[in-house]
GROMACS .gro file of C-alpha atoms in nm:
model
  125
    1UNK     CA    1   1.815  -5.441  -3.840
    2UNK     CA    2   1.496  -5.641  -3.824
    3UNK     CA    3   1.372  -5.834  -4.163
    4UNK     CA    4   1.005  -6.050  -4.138
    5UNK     CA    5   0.921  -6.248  -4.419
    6UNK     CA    6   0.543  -6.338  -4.482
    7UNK     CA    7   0.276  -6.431  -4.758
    8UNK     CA    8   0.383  -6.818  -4.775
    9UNK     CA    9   0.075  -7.067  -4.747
   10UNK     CA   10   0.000  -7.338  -4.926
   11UNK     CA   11  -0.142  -7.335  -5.297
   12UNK     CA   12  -0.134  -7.614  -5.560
   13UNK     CA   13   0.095  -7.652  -5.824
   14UNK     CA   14   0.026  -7.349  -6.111
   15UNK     CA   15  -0.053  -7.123  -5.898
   16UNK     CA   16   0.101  -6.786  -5.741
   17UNK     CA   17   0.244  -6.635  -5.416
   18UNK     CA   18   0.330  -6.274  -5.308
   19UNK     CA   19   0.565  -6.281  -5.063
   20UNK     CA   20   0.670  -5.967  -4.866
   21UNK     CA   21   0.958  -5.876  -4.675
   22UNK     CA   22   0.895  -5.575  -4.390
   23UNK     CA   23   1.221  -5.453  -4.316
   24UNK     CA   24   1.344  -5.189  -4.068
   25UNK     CA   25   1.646  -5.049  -3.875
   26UNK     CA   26   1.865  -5.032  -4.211
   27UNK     CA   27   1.880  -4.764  -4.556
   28UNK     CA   28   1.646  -4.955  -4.720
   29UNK     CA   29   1.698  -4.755  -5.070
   30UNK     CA   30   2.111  -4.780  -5.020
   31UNK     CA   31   2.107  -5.225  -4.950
   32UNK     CA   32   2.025  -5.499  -5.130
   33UNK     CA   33   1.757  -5.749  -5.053
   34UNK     CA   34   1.793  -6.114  -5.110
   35UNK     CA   35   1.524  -6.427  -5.115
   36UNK     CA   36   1.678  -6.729  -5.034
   37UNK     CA   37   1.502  -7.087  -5.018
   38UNK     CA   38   1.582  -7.438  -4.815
   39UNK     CA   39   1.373  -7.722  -4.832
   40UNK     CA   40   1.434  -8.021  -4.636
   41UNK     CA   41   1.796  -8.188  -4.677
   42UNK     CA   42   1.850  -7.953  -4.914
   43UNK     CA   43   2.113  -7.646  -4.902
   44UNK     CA   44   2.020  -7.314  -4.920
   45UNK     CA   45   1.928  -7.198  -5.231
   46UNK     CA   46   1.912  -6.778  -5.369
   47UNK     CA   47   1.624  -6.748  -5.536
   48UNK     CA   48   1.632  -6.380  -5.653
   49UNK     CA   49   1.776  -6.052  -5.550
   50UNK     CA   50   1.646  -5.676  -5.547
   51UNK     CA   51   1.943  -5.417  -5.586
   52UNK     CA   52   1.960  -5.100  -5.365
   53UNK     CA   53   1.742  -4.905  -5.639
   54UNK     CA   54   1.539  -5.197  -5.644
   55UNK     CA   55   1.579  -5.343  -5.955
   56UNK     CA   56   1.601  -5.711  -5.966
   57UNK     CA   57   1.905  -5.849  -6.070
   58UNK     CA   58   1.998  -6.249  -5.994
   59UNK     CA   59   1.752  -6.492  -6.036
   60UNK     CA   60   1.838  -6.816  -5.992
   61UNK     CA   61   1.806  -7.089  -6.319
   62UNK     CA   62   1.496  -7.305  -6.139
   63UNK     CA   63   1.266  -6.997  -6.088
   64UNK     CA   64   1.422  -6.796  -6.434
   65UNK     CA   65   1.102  -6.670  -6.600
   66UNK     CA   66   0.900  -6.735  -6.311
   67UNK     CA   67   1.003  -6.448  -6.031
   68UNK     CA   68   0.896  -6.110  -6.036
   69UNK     CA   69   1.071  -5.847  -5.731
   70UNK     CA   70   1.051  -5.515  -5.619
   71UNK     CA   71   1.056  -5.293  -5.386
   72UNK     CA   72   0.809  -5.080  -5.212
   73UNK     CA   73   1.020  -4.732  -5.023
   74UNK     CA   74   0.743  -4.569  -4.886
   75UNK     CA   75   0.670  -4.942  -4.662
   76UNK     CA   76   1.066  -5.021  -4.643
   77UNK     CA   77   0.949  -5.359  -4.814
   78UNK     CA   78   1.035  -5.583  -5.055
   79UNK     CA   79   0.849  -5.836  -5.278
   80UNK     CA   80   0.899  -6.189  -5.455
   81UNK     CA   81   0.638  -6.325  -5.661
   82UNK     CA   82   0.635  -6.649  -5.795
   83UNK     CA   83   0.412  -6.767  -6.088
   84UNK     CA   84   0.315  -7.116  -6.216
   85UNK     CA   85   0.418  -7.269  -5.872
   86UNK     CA   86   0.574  -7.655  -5.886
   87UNK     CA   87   0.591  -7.882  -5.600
   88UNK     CA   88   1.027  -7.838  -5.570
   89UNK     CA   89   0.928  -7.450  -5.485
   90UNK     CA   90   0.821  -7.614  -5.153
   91UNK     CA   91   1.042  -7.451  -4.910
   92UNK     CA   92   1.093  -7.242  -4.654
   93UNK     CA   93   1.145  -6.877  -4.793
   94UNK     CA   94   1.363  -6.619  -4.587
   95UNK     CA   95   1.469  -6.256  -4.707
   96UNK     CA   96   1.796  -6.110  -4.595
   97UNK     CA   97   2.013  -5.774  -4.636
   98UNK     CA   98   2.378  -5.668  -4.585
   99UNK     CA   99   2.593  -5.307  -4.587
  100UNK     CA  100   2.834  -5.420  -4.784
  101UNK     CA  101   2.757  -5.719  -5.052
  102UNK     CA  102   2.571  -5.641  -5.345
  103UNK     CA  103   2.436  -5.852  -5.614
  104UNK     CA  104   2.518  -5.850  -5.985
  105UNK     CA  105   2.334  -6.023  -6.279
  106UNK     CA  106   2.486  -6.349  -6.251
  107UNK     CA  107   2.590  -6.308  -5.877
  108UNK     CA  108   2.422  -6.357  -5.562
  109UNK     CA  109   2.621  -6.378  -5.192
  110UNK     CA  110   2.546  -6.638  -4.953
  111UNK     CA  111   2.698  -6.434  -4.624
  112UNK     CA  112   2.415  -6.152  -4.571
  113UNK     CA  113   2.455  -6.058  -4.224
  114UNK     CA  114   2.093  -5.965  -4.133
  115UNK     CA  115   1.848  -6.216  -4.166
  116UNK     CA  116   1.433  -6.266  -4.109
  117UNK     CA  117   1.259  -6.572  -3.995
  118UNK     CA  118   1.089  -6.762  -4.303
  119UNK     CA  119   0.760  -6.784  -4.408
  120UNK     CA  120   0.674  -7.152  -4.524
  121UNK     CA  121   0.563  -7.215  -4.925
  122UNK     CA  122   0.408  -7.574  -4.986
  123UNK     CA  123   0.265  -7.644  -5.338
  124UNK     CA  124   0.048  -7.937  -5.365
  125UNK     CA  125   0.046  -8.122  -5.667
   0.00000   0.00000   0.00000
């Protein structure tokens, strides 16, 4: 299972990023995909989560309005967009996917077991 997260860079506060998540080894249409967040001396924060179908489903309350996913099953890969970008989205973003958790609504797992290396978001005020 291999998972590579890209599309971070640095914009200024307002702005937007696509991220993207190339994923392979795995069902891509039967797992969920999760975006998760850390900034420094801060925990690890889900951001959003893309069902098996790809519909999103959690989004956490500090991005709520702002986060568009999806994903793309011809490419095995999955998007996060974030709109009107503020300085605390500074982090680095990773994606990760699992066999067996799932994420609801209101419900996002911490223990994926496959993870990719992050792509870094700064937003400049």
């Amino acid at each position: 299972v291999q998972l590579q997260a890209s599309g971070g860079g640095t914009v200024q506060s307002g702005g937007s990023l696509r991220l993207s998540c190339a994923t392979s080894g795995f069902g891509f249409t039967g797992q969920s995909i999760g975006w998760f967040r850390q900034s420094p001396g801060k925990e690890r924060e889900g951001v959003a989560c893309i069902s098996a179908s790809g519909n999103l489903m959690y989004v956490a309350d500090s991005v709520k309005g702002r986060v568009t996913a999806s994903k793309e099953i011809a490419k095995t890969t999955a998007y996060l967009q974030i709109d009107n970008l503020k300085p605390e989205d500074t982090a680095v973003y990773y994606c990760a996917t699992d066999p067996v958790l799932w994420c609801g609504n209101t419900y996002m797992p911490s223990g994926f077991g496959s993870w990719g290396q992050g792509t870094l978001v700064t937003v400049s005020s």
